[in-house]
Coordinates of C-alpha atoms and ligand atoms in Angstrom, one line a residue:
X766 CA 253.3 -204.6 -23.8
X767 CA 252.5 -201.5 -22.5
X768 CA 251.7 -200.5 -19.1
X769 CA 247.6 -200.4 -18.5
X770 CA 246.6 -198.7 -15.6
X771 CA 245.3 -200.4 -13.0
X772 CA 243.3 -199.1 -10.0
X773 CA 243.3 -201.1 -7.0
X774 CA 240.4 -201.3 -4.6
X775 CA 237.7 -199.2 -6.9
X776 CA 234.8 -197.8 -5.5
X777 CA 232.0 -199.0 -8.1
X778 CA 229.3 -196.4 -7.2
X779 CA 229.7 -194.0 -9.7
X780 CA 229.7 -197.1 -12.0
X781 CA 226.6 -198.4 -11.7
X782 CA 223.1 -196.8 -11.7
X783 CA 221.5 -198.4 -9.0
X784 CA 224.4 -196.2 -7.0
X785 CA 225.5 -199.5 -5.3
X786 CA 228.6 -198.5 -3.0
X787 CA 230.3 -201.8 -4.1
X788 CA 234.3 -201.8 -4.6
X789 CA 236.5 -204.0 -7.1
X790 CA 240.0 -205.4 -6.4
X791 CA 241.0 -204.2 -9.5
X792 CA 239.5 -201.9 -12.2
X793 CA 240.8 -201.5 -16.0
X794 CA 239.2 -198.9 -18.2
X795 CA 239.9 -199.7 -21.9
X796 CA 240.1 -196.6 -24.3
X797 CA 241.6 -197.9 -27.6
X798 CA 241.5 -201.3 -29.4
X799 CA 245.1 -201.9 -28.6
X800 CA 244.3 -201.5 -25.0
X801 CA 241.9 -204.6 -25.4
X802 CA 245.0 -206.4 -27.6
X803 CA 247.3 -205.4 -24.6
X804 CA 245.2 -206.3 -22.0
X805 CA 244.6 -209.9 -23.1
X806 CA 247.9 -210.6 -24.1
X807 CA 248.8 -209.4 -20.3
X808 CA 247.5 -212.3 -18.8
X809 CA 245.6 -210.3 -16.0
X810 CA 242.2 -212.5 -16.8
X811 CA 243.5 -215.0 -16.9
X812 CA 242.4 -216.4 -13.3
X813 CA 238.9 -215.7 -15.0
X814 CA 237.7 -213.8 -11.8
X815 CA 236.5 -210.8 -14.0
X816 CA 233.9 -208.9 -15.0
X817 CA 232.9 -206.3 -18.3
X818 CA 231.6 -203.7 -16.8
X819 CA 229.8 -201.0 -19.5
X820 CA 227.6 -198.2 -18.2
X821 CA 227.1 -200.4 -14.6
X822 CA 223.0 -200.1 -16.1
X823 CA 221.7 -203.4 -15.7
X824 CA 223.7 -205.0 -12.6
X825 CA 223.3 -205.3 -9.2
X826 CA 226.7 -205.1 -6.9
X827 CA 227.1 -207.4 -4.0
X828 CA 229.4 -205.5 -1.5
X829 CA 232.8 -206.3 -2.8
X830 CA 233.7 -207.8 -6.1
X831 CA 237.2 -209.7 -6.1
X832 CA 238.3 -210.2 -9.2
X833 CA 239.0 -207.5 -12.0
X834 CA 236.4 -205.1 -13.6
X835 CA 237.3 -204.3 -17.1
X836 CA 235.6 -201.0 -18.2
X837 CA 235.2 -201.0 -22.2
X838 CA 235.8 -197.4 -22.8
X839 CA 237.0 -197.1 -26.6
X840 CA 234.7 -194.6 -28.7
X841 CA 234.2 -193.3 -32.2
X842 CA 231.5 -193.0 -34.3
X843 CA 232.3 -193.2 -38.1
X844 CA 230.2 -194.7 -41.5
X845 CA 231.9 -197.3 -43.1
X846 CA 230.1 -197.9 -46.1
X847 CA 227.0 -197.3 -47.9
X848 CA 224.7 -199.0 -50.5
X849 CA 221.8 -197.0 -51.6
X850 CA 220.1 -195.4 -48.8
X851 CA 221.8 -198.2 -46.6
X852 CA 224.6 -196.5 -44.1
X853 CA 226.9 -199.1 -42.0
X854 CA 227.7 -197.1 -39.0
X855 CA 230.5 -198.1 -36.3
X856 CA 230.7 -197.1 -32.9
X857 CA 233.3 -197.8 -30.4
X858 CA 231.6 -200.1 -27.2
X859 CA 232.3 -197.2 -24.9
X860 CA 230.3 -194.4 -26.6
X861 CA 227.6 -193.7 -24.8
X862 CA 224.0 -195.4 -26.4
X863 CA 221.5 -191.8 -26.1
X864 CA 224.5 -190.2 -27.5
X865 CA 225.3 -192.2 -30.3
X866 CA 221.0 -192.5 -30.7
X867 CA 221.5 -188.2 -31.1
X868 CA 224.2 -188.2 -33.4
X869 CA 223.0 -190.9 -35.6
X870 CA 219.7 -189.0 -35.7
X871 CA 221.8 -185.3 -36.5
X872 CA 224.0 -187.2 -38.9
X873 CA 221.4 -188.4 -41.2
X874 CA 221.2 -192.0 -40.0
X875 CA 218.0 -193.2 -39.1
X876 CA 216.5 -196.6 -37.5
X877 CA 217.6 -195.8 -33.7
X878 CA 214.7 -193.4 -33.1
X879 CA 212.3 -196.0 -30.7
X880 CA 215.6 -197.0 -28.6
X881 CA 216.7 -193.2 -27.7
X882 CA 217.4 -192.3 -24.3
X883 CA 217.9 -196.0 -22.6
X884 CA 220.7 -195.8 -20.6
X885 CA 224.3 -197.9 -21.3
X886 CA 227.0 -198.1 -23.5
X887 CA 226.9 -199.2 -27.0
X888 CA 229.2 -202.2 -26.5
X889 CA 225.7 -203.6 -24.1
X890 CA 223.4 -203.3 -26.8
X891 CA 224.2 -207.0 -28.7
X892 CA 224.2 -208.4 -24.8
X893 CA 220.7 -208.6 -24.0
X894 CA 219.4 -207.0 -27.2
X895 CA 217.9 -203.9 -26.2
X896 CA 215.0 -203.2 -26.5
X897 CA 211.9 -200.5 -26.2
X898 CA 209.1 -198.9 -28.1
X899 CA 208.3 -201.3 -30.5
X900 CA 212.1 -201.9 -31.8
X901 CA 215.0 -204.1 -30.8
X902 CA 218.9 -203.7 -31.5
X903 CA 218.2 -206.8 -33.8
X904 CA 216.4 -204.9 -35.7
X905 CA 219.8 -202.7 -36.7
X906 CA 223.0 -204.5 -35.9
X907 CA 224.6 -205.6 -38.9
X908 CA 228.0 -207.2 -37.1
X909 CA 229.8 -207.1 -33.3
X910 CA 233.3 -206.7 -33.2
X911 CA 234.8 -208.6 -30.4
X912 CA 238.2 -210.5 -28.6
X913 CA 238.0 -213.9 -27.4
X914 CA 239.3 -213.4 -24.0
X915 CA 240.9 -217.0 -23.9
X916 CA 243.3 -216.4 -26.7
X917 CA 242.9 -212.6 -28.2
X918 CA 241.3 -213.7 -31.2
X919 CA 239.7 -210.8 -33.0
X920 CA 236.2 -212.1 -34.4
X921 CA 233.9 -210.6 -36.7
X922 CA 230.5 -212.1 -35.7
X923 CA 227.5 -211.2 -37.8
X924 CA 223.9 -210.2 -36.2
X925 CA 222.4 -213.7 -37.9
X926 CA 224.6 -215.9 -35.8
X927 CA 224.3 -213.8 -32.2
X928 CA 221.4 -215.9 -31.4
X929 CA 218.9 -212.8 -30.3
X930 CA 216.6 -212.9 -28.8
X931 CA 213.8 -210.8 -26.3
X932 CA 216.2 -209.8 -23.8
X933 CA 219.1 -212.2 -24.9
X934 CA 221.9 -213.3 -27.5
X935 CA 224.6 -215.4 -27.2
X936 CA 226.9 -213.1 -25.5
X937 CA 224.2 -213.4 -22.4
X938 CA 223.9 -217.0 -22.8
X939 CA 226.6 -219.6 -23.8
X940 CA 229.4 -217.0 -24.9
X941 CA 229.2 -215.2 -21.6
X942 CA 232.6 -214.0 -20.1
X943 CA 233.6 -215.8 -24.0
X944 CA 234.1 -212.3 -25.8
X945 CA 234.7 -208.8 -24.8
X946 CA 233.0 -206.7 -27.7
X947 CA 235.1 -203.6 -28.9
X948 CA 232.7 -202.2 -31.8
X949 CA 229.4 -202.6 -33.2
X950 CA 228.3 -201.7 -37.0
X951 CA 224.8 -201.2 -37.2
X952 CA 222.7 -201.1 -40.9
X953 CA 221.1 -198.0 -40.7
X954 CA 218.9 -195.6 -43.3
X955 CA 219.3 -192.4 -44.7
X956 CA 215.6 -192.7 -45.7
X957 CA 213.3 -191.6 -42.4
X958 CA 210.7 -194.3 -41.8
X959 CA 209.0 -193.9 -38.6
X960 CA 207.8 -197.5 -36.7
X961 CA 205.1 -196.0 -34.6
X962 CA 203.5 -199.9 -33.6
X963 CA 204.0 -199.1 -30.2
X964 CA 200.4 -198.0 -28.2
X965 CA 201.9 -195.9 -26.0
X966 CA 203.9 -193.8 -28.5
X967 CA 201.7 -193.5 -30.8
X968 CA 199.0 -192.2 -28.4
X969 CA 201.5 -189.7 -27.0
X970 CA 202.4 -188.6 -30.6
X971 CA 198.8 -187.9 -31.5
X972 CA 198.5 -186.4 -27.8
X973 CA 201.1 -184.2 -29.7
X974 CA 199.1 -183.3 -32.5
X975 CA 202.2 -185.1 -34.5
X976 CA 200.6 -187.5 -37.4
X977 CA 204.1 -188.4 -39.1
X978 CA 206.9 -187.3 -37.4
X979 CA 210.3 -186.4 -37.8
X980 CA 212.9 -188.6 -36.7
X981 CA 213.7 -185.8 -33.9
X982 CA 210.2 -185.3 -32.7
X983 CA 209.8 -189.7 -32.5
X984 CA 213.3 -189.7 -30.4
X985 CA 212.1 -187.2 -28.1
X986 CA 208.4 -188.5 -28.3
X987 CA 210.0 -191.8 -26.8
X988 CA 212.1 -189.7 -24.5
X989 CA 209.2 -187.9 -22.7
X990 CA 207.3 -191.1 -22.4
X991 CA 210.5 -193.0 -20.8
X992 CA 210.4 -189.9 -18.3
X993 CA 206.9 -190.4 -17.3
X994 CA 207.2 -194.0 -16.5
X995 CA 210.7 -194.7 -15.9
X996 CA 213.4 -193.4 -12.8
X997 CA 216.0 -190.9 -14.1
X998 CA 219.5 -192.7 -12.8
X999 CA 220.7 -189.6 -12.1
X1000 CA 217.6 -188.8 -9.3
X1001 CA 216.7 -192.8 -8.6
X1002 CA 219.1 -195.5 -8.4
X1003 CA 217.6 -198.5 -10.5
X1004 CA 218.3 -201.0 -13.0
X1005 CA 215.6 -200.3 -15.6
X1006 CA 213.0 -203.2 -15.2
X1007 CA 214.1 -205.5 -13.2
X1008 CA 212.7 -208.9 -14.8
X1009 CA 211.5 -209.7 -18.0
X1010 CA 208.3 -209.8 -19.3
X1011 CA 206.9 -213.9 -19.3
X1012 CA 206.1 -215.8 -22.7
X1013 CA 203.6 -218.2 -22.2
X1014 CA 201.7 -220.0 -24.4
X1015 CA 198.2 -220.0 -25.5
X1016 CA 196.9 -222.8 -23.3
X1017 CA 198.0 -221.5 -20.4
X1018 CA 197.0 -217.7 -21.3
X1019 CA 193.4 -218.7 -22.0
X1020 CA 193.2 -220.1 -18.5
X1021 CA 195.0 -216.8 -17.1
X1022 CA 192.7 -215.1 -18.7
X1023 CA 189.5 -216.9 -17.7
X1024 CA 190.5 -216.7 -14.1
X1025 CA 192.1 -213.1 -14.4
X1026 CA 190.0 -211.1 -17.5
X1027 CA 192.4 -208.3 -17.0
X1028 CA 195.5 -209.2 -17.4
X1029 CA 197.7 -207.7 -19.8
X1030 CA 199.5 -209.4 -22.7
X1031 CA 200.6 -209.1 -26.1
X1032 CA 200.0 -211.5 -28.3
X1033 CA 203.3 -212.3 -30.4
X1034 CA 203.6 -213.7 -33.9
X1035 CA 204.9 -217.2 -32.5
X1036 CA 201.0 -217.9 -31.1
X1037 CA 202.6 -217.0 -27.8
X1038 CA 201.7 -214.1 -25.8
X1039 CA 203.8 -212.0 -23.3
X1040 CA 202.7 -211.0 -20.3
X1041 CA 203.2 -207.6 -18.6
X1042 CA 205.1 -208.1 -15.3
X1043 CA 204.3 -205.0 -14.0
X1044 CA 200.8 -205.9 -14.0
X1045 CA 201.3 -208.5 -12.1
X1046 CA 203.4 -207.5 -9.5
X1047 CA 200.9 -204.5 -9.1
X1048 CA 198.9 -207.1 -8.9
X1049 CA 200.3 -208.8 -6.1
X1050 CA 200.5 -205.1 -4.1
X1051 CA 204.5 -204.4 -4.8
X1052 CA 203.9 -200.9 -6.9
X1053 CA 205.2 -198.5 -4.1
X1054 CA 206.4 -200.5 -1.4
X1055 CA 209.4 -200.7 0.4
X1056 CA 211.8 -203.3 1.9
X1057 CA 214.5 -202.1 3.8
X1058 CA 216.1 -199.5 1.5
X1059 CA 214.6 -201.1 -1.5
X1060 CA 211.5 -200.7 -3.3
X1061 CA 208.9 -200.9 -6.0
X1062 CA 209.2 -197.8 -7.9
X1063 CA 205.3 -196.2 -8.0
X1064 CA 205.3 -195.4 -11.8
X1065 CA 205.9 -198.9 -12.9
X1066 CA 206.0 -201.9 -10.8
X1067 CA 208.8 -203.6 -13.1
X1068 CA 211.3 -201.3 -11.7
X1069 CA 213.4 -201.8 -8.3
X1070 CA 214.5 -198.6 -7.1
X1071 CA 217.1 -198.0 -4.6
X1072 CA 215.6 -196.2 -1.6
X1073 CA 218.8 -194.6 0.1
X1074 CA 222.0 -196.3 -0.4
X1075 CA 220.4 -200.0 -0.6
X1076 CA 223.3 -202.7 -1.2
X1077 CA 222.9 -205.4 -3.6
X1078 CA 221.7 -208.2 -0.5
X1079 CA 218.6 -206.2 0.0
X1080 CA 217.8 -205.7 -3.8
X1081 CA 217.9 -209.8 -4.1
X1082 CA 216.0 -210.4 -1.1
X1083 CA 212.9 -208.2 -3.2
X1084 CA 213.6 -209.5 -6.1
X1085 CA 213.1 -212.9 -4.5
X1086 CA 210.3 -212.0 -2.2
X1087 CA 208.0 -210.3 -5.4
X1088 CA 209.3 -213.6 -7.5
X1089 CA 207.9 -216.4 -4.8
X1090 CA 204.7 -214.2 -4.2
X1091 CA 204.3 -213.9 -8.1
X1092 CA 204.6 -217.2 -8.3
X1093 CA 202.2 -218.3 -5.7
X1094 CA 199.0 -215.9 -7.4
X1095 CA 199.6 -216.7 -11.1
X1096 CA 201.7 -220.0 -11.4
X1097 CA 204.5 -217.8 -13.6
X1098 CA 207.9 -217.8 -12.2
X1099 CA 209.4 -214.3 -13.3
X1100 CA 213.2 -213.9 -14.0
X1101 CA 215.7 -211.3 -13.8
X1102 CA 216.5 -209.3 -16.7
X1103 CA 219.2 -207.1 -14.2
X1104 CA 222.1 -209.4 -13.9
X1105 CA 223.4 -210.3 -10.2
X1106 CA 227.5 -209.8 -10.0
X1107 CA 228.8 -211.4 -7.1
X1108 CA 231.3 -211.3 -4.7
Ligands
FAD2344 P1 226.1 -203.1 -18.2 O1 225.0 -203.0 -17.2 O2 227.4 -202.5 -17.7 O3 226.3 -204.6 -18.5 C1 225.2 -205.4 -19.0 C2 225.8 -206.8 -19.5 O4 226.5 -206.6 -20.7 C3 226.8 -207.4 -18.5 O5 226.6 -208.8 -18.6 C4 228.1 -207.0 -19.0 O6 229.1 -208.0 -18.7 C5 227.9 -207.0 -20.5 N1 228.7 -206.1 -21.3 C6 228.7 -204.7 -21.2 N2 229.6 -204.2 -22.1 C7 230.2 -205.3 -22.7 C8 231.2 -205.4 -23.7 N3 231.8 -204.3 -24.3 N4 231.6 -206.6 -24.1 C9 231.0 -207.7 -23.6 N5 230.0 -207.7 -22.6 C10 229.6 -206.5 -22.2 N6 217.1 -202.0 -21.4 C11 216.3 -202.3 -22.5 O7 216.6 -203.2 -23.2 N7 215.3 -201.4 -22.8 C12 215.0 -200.4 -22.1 O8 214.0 -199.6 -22.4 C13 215.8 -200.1 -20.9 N8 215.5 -199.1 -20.1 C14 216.2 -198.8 -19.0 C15 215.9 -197.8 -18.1 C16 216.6 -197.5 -17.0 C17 216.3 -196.3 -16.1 C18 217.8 -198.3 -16.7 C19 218.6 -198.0 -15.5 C20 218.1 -199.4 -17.5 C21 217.3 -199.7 -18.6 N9 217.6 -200.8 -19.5 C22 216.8 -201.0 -20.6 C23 218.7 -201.7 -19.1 C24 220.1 -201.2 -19.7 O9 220.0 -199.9 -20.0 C25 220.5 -202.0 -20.9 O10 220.6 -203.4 -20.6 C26 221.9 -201.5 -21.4 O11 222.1 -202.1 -22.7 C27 223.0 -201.9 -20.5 O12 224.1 -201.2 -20.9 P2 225.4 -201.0 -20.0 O13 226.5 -200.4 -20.8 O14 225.0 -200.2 -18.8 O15 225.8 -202.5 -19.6
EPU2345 N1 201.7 -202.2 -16.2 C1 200.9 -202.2 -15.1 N2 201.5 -201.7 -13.9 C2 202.8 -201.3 -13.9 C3 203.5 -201.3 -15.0 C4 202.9 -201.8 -16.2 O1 199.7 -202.6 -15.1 O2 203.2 -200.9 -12.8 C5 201.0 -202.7 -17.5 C6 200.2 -201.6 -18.2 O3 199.1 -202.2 -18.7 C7 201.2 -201.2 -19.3 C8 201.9 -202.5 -19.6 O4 202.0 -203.2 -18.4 O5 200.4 -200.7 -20.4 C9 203.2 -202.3 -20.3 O6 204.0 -201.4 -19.5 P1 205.1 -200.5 -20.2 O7 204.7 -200.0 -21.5 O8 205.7 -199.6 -19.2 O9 206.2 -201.6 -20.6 P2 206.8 -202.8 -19.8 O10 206.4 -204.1 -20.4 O11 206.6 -202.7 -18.4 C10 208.8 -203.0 -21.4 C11 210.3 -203.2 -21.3 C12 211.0 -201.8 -21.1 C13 210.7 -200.9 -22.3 C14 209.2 -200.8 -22.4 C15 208.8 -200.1 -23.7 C16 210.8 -205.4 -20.5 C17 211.2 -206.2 -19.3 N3 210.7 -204.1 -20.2 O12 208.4 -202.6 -20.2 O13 212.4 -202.0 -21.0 O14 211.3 -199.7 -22.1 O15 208.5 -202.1 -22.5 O16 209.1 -200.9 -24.8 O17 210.6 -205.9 -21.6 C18 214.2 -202.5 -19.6 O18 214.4 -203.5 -20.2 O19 214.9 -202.2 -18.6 C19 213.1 -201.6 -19.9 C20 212.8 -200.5 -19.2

């Protein structure tokens, strides 16, 4: 086998966008697929105290994490195949999503536009299926590449059987800490079509005198809005929004509604509707505050935003304190989309 490096007591700040100045025991960056071969045949994870760690941009740090951090860092961005206008592109888990979102877009390759600009590494996107604008990563993975950590096993797992979801798949749910994934082909178009069912964005492209885009002006369309709502990571430490929207059903919206006519949902083609968090914790008087070095960022109420060099204790203790008073107003108990990493 051949020596991986290993760094020893790794400051984590740089490695997460909330800027959380939490340190790891150990810290493994993976650069080609037979790092990942050599890594699992090393027997290093094998005490299971580890964690995959992509761009650090939807995690919260406790101070110290003992175990090993495995940073997927392998990239590459080639077609594989094409049928008609169909291309099958496949991009290494370490290339970094806006990027690969641009050169998909300069290449030719279209169906990424509505997700530009969210922040991560492609080997995230299958995790929690992102999402934004109208489209999900559902919507153009074709297969994940991955190792079973247990045993090496290379596995070719198609998008049909990755159980997404809004905010979820497999990997988030039962498979979690199963597989690490190493590439991701996604089914995309050489034929422009632009999916403009989102309000917001299609308000902002007609506040841009643009009636049928170009697959450019869309990405950056979504871009600007993004920066009018949402905390650059590189200004505001954050982990995007910080729980997930509710799904109710229609019993219980009615009666949300009746007792709160302004409430803001979208009704979904299950019957169900989803309810805008933000809303509510604006609601409930969070949108700007502060706790500790914590707070409620003031452009959207869905988004924690570290203050000045919060630690992850203090970003829990807000999370909980807007979940219980949530909670206590509408009878909805929100959850985290950020995931919690402890110690
Ligand atoms: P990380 O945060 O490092 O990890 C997330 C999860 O994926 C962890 O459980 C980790 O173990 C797992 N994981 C990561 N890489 C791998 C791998 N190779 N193999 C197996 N498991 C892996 N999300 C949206 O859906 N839509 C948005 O619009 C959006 N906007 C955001 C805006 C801001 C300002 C920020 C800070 C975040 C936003 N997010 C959004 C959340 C975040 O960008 C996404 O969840 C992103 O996919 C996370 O990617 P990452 O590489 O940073 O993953
Ligand atoms: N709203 C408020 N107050 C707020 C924030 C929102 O009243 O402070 C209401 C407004 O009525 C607004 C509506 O909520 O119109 C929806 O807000 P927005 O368009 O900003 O979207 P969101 O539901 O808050 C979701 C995703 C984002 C994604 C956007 C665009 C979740 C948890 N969040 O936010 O994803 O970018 O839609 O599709 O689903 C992320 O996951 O990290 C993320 C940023």
């Amino acid at each position: 086998m051949k020596e991986l490096e290993v760094y020893k007591d790794f400051s984590l700040k740089g490695y997460n966008t909330f800027g959380i100045d939490a340190r790891a025991d150990r810290f493994i960056a993976l650069r080609s697929t037979d790092e990942y071969v050599d890594l699992l045949s090393s027997g290093v994870l094998d005490d299971g105290r580890f964690f995959i760690l992509g761009g650090g941009s939807n995690v919260v740090f406790s101070d110290k994490y003992q175990g090993t951090v495995v940073h997927p860092a392998n990239k590459g961005v080639s077609l594989i195949g094409q049928e008609g206008s169909r291309c099958f592109v496949e991009a290494g888990a370490g290339e970094v999503w806006a990027d690969f979102v641009d050169s998909c877009i300069s290449q030719g390759w279209y169906g990424l536009e509505n997700l530009a600009a969210i922040p991560g590494c492609v080997g995230a996107s299958p995790v929690q299926n992102v999402g934004a604008y109208g489209k999900e990563a559902k919507d153009v993975i074709w297969r994940v590449d991955c190792f079973d950590i247990a045993n090496g096993a290379e596995h070719w797992i198609d998008a049909a059987d990755c159980g997404f979801d809004y905010r979820w798949s497999n990997f988030k749910g039962e498979w979690k800490n199963r597989f690490i994934i190493d590439r991701v082909v996604f089914r995309l178009d050489s034929a422009f079509t632009p999916n403009l069912s989102y309000k917001a964005l299609s308000e902002a492209l007609a506040a841009r005198n643009i009636s049928q885009p170009t697959a450019r002006q869309l990405a950056d369309t979504v871009a600007a809005v993004r920066d009018s709502k949402l905390p650059n990571p590189q200004d505001i430490g954050s982990a995007g929004s910080f729980f997930k929207n509710p799904i109710v059903g229609k019993t219980q919206f009615d009666e949300l509604k009746a007792k709160y006519p302004d409430i803001v949902a979208f009704p979904l083609p299950t019957g169900d509707f989803k309810l805008a968090a933000g809303w509510m914790i604006e609601r409930c008087g969070w949108k700007g505050r502060s706790m500790g070095r914590v707070g409620v960022y003031e452009k959207q109420a869905l988004v924690l935003v570290n203050r000045n060099g919060c630690s992850g204790q203090e970003v829990r203790r807000l999370a909980n304190a807007i979940i219980a008073n949530v909670e206590t107003h509408f009878g909805i108990r929100l959850d985290c989309e950020a995931i919690f990493v402890d110690g």
